[in-house]
mmCIF file of C-alpha atoms in Angstrom:
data_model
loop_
_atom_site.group_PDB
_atom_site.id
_atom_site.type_symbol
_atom_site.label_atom_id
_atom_site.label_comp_id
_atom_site.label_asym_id
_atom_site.label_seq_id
_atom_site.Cartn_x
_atom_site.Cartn_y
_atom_site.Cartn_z
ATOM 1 C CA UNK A 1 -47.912 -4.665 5.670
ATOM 2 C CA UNK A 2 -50.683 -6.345 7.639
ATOM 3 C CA UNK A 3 -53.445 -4.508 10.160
ATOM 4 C CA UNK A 4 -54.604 -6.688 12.837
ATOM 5 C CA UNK A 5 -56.852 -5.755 16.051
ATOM 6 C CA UNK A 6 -57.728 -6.684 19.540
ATOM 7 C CA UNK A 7 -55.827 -9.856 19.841
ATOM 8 C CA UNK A 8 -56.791 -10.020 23.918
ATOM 9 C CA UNK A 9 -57.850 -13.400 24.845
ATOM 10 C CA UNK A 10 -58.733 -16.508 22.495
ATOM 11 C CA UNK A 11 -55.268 -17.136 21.677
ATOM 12 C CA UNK A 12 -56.285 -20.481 19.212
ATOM 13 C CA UNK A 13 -58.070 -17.693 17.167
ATOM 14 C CA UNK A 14 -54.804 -15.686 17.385
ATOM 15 C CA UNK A 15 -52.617 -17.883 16.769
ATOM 16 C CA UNK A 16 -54.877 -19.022 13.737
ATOM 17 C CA UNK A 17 -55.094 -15.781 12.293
ATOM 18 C CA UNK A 18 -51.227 -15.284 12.944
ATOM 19 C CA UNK A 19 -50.697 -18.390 10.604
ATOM 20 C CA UNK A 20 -52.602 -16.370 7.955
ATOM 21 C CA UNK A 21 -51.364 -13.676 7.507
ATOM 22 C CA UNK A 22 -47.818 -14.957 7.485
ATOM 23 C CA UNK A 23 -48.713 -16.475 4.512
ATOM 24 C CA UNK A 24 -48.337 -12.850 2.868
ATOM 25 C CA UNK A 25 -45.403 -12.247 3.966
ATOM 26 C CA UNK A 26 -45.902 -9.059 5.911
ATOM 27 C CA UNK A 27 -42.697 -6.422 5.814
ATOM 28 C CA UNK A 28 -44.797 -5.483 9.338
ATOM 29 C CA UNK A 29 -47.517 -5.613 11.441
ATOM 30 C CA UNK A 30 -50.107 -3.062 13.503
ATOM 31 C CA UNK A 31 -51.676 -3.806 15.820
ATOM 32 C CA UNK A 32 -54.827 -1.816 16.046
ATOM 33 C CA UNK A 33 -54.772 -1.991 20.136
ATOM 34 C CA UNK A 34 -55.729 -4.516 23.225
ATOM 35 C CA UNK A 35 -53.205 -6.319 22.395
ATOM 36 C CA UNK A 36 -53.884 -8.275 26.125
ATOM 37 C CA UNK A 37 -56.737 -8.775 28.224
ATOM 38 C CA UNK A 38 -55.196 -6.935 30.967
ATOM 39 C CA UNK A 39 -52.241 -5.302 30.561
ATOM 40 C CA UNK A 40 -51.145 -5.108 34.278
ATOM 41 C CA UNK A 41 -51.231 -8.668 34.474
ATOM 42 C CA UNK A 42 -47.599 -10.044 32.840
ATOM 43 C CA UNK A 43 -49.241 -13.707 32.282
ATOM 44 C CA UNK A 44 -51.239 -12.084 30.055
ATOM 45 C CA UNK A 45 -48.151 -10.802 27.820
ATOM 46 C CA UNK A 46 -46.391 -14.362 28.855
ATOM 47 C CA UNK A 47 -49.291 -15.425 26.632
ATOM 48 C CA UNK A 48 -49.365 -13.261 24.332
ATOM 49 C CA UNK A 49 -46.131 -13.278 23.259
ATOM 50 C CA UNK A 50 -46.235 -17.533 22.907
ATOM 51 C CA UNK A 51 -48.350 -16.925 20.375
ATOM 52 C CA UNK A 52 -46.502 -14.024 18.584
ATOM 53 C CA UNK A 53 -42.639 -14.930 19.621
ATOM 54 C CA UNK A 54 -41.726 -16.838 15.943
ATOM 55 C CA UNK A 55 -43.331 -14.192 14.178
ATOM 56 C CA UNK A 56 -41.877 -11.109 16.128
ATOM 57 C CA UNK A 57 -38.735 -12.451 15.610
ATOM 58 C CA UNK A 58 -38.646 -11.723 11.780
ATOM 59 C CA UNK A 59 -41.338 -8.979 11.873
ATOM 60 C CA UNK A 60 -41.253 -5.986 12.614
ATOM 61 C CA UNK A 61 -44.350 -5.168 15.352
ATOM 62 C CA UNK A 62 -46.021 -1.562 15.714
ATOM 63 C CA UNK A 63 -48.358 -1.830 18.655
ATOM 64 C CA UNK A 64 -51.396 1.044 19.416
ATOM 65 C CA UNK A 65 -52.601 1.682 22.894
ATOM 66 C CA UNK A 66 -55.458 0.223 23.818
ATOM 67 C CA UNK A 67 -57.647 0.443 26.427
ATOM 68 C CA UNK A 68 -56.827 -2.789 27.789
ATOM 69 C CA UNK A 69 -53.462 -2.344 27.859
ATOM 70 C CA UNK A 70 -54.269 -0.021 30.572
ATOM 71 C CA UNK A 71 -50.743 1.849 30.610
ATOM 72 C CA UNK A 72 -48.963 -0.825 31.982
ATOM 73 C CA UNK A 73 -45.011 -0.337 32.182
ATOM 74 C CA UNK A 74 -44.712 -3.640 30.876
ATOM 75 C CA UNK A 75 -46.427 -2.535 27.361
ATOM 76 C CA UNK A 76 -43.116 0.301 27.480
ATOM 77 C CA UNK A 77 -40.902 -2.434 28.724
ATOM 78 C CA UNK A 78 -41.370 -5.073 25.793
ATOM 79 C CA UNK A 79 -41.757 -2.478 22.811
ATOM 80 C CA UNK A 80 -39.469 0.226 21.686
ATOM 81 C CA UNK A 81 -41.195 3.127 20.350
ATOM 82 C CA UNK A 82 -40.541 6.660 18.806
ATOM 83 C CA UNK A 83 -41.632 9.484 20.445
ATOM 84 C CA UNK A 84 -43.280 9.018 24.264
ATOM 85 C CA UNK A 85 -44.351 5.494 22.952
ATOM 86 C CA UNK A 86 -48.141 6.498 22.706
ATOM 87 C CA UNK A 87 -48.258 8.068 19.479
ATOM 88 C CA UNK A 88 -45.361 8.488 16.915
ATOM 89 C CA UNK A 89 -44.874 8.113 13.393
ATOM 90 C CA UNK A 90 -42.543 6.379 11.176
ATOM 91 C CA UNK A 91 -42.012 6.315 7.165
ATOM 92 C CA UNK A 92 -41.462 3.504 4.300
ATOM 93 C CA UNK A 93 -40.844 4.043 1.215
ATOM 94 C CA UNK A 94 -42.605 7.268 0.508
ATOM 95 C CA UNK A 95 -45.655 6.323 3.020
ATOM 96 C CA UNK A 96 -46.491 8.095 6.624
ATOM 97 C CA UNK A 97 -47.412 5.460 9.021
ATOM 98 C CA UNK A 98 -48.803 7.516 11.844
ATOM 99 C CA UNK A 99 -49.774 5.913 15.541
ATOM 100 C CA UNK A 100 -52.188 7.926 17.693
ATOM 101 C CA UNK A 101 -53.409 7.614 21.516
ATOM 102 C CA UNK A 102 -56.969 7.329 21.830
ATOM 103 C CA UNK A 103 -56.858 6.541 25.725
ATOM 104 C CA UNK A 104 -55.165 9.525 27.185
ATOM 105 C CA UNK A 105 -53.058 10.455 29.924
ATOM 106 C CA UNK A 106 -53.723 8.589 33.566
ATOM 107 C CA UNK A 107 -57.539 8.139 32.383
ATOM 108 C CA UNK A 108 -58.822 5.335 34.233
ATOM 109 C CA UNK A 109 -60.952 2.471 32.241
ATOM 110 C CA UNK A 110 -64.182 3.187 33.668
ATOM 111 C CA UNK A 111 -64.367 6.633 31.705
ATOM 112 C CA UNK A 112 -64.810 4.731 28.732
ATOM 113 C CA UNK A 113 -67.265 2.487 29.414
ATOM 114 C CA UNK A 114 -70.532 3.831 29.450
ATOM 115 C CA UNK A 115 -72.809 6.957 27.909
ATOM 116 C CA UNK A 116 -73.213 8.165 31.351
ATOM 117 C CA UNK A 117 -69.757 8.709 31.379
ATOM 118 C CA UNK A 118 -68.776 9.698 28.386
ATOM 119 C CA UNK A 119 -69.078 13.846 29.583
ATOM 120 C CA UNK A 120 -66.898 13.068 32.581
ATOM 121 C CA UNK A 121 -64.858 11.571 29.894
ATOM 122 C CA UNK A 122 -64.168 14.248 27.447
ATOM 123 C CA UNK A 123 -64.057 16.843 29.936
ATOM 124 C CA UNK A 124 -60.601 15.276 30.941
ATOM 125 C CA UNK A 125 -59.520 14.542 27.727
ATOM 126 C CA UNK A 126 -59.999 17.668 26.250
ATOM 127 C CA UNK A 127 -56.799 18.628 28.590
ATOM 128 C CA UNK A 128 -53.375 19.398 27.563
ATOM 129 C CA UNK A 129 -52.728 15.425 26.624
ATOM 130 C CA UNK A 130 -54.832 15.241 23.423
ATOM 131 C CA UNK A 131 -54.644 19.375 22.525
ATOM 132 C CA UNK A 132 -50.831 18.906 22.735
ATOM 133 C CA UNK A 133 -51.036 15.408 20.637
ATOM 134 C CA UNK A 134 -53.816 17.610 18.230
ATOM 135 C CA UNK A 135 -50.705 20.046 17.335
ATOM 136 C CA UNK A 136 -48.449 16.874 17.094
ATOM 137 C CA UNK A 137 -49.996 15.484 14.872
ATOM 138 C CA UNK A 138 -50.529 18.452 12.471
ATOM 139 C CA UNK A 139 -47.290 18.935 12.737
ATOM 140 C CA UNK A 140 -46.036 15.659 11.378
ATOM 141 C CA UNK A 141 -48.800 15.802 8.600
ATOM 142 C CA UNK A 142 -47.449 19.545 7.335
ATOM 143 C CA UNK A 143 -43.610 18.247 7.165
ATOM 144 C CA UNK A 144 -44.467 15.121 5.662
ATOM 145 C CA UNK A 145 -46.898 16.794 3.013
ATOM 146 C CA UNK A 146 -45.252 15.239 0.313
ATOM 147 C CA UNK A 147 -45.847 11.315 0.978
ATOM 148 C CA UNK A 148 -47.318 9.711 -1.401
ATOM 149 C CA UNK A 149 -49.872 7.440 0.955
ATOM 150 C CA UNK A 150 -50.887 7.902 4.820
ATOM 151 C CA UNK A 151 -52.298 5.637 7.190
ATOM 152 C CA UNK A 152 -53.400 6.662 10.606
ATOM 153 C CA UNK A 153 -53.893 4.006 13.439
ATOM 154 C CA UNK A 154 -55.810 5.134 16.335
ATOM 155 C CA UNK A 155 -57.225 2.216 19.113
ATOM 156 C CA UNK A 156 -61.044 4.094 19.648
ATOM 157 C CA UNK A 157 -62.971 4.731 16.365
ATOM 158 C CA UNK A 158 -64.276 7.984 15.248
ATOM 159 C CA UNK A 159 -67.193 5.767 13.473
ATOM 160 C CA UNK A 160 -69.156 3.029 15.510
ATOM 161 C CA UNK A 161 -72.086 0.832 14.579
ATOM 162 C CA UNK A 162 -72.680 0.033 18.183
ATOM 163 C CA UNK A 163 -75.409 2.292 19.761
ATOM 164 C CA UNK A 164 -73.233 2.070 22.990
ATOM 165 C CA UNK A 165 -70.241 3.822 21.331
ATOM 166 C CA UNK A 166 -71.499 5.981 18.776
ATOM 167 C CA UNK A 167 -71.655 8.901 21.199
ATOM 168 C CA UNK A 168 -68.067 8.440 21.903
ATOM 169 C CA UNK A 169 -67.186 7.941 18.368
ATOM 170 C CA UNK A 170 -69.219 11.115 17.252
ATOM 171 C CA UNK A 171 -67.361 12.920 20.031
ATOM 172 C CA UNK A 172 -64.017 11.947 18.883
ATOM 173 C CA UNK A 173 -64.683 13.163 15.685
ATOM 174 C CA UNK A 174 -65.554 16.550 16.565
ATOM 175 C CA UNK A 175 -62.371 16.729 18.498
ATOM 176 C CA UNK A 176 -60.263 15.779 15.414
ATOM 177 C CA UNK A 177 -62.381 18.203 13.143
ATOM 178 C CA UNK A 178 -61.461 18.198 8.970
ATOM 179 C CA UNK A 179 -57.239 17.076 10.705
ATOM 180 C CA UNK A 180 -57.885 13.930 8.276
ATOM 181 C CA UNK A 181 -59.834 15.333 5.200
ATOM 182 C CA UNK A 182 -57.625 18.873 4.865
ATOM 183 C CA UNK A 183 -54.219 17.038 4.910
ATOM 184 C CA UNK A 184 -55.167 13.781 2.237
ATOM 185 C CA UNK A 185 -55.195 11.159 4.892
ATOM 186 C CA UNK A 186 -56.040 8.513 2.675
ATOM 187 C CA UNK A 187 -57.059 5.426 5.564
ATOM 188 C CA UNK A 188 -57.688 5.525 9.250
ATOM 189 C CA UNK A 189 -57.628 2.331 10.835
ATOM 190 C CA UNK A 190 -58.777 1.639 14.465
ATOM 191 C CA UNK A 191 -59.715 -1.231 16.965
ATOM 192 C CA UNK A 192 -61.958 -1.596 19.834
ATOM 193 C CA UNK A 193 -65.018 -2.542 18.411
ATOM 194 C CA UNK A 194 -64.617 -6.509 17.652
ATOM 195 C CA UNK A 195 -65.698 -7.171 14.385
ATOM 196 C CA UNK A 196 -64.990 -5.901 10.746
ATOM 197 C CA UNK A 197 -66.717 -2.090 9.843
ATOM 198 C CA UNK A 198 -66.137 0.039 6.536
ATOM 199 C CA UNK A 199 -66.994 3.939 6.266
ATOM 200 C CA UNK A 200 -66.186 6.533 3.838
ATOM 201 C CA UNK A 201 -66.052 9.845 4.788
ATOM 202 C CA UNK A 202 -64.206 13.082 2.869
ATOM 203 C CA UNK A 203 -62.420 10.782 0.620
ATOM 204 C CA UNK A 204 -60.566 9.455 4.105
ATOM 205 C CA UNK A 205 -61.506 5.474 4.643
ATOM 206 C CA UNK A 206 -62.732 4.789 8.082
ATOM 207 C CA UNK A 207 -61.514 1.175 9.152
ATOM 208 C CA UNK A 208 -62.493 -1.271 12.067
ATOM 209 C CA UNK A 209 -60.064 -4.264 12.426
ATOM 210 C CA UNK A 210 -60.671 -5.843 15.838
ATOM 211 C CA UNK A 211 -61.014 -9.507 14.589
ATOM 212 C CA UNK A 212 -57.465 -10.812 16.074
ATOM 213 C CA UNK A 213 -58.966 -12.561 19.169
ATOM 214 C CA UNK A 214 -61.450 -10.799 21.098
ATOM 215 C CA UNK A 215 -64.812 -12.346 21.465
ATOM 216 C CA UNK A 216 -66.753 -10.710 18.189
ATOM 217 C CA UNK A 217 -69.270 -7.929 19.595
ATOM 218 C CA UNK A 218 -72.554 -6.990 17.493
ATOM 219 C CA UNK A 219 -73.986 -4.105 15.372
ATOM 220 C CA UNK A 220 -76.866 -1.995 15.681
ATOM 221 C CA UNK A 221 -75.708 1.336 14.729
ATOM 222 C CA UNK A 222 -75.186 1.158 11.060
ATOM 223 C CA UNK A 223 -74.155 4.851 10.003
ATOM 224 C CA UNK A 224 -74.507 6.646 6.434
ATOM 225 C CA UNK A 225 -71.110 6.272 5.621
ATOM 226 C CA UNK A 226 -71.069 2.951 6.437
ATOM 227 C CA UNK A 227 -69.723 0.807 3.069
ATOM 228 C CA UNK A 228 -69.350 -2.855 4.507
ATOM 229 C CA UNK A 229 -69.687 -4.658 7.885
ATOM 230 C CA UNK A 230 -68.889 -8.022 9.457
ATOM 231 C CA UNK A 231 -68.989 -10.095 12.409
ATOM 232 C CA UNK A 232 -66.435 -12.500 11.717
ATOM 233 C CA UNK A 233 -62.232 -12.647 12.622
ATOM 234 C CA UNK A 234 -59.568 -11.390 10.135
ATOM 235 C CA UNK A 235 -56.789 -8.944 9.366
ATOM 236 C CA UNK A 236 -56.183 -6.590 6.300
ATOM 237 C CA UNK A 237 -53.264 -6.904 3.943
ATOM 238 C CA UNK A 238 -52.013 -3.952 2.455
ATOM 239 C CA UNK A 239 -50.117 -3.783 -1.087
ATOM 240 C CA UNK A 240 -48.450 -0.762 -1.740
ATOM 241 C CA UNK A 241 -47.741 -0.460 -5.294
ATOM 242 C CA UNK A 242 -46.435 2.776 -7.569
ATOM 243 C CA UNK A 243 -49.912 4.083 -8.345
ATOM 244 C CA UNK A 244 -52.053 3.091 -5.702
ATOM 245 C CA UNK A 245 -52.449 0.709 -2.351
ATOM 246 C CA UNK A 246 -54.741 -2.282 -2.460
ATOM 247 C CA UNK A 247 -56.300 -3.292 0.835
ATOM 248 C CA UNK A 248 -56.853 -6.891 1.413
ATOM 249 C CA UNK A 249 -59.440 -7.740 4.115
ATOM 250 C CA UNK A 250 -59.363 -11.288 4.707
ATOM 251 C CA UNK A 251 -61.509 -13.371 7.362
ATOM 252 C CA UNK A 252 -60.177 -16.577 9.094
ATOM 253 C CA UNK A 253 -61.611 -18.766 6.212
ATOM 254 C CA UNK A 254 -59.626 -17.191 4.027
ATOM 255 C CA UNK A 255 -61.834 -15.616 2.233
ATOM 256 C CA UNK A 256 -61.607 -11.632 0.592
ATOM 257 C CA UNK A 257 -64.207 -9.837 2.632
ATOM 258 C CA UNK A 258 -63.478 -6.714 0.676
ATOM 259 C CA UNK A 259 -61.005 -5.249 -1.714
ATOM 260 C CA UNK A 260 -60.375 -1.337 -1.145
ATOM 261 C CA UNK A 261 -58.406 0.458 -3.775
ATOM 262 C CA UNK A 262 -56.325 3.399 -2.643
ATOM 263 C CA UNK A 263 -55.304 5.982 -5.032
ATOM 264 C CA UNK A 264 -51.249 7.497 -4.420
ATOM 265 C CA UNK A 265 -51.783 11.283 -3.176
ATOM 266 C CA UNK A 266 -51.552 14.129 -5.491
ATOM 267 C CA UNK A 267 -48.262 15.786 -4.202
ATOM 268 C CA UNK A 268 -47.115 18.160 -7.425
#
């Protein structure tokens, strides 16, 4: 399967990427989230979709909210999901794809934007929405204990190397707590900052793909656990073979950014 991010608004670099990663003949695609520039706005999708319409056809698409997709109905009205359609889960094989909300219920863009905000923020989104996705989520992970690999898309990431979002990112992570580490989450991937970022933490990989289209954002947070980093567009291809999963990071040029080796979970 292929991860790609934050698609939004230079659809040439979209559509280039798009013609990439074909090339590997994806079984399917996530989409890490901001999949449009605005999501209430359906010439945005109309766009959007002219660039993804041949591949869609033939691929199966898993979208994550973003928060650019602002919880427009049309995002519910063009995708099909499990659940409530903001965060489900679906198997493969023996792998546990599972989607999470990072944007919350009826929380308006501007909580997200800036430090000064971020308290405001969390005070709302510590409400019912995320405690009740919290216990979701630990419940999938308990009655799918015995998968063999699990990925975890989430838009937000719980480790930034921009000084503007590390607060937030920090914050997220003490929501979530050990939820990763104490079930054998092997990879978390996530969007929203727009450019390529590697961490390690608890044996769980941390992973920013937000290269699809956005304009490419800076770094000037660089953490401990940080392994590799990039300002440059690309997607990651994922091999899933008996023993292990091989992640394939791959930048427009074509050229292997990284190669991430995934060991299958212990499940005896």
């Amino acid at each position: 399967f292929v991860v790609i991010g934050d698609t939004r608004n230079r659809h040439d670099v979209h559509s280039e990427i798009l013609g990439k990663l074909l090339e590997k003949n994806p079984r399917f695609i996530v989409n890490s989230g901001d999949l449009v520039r605005n999501g209430r706005a359906i010439k945005d999708w109309e766009a959007f979709f002219k660039v993804s319409n041949s591949l869609m056809r033939n691929t199966p698409y898993y979208p994550v909210l973003g928060n650019h997709e602002k919880d427009s109905p049309y995002y519910y009205d063009f995708f099909d999901l499990p659940n409530n359609e903001k965060y489900y889960y679906f198997t493969v094989g023996d792998a546990l794809f599972i989607v999470l909300d990072s944007e919350g219920k009826e929380i308006s863009e501007p909580s997200f934007i800036s430090d000064e905000n971020s308290d405001q923020f969390w005070e709302e989104a510590f409400k019912d929405y995320f405690v009740k996705q919290k216990k979701w989520l630990e419940n999938v992970l308990n009655l799918n204990d015995d998968a063999g690999f699990i990925f975890i898309f989430q838009h937000k990431p719980l480790y930034s190397i921009m000084k503007s979002r590390e607060k937030e990112a920090k914050q997220r992570r003490a929501f979530w707590g050990d939820i990763f580490s104490r079930h054998g989450v092997q990879v978390f991937f996530n969007g929203h900052d727009h450019h390529y970022h590697h961490a390690i933490d608890n044996n769980v990989h941390f992973i920013t793909s937000a290269g699809g289209g956005a304009p490419l954002y800076n770094f000037d947070a660089i953490q401990p656990e940080t392994i590799k980093y990039a300002k440059i567009e690309h997607f990651v291809n994922v091999e899933i073979k008996k023993e292990k999963a091989i992640l394939h990071v791959i930048d427009i040029n074509d050229n292997e950014m990284e190669t991430i080796e995934i060991k299958r979970r212990n499940t005896k």
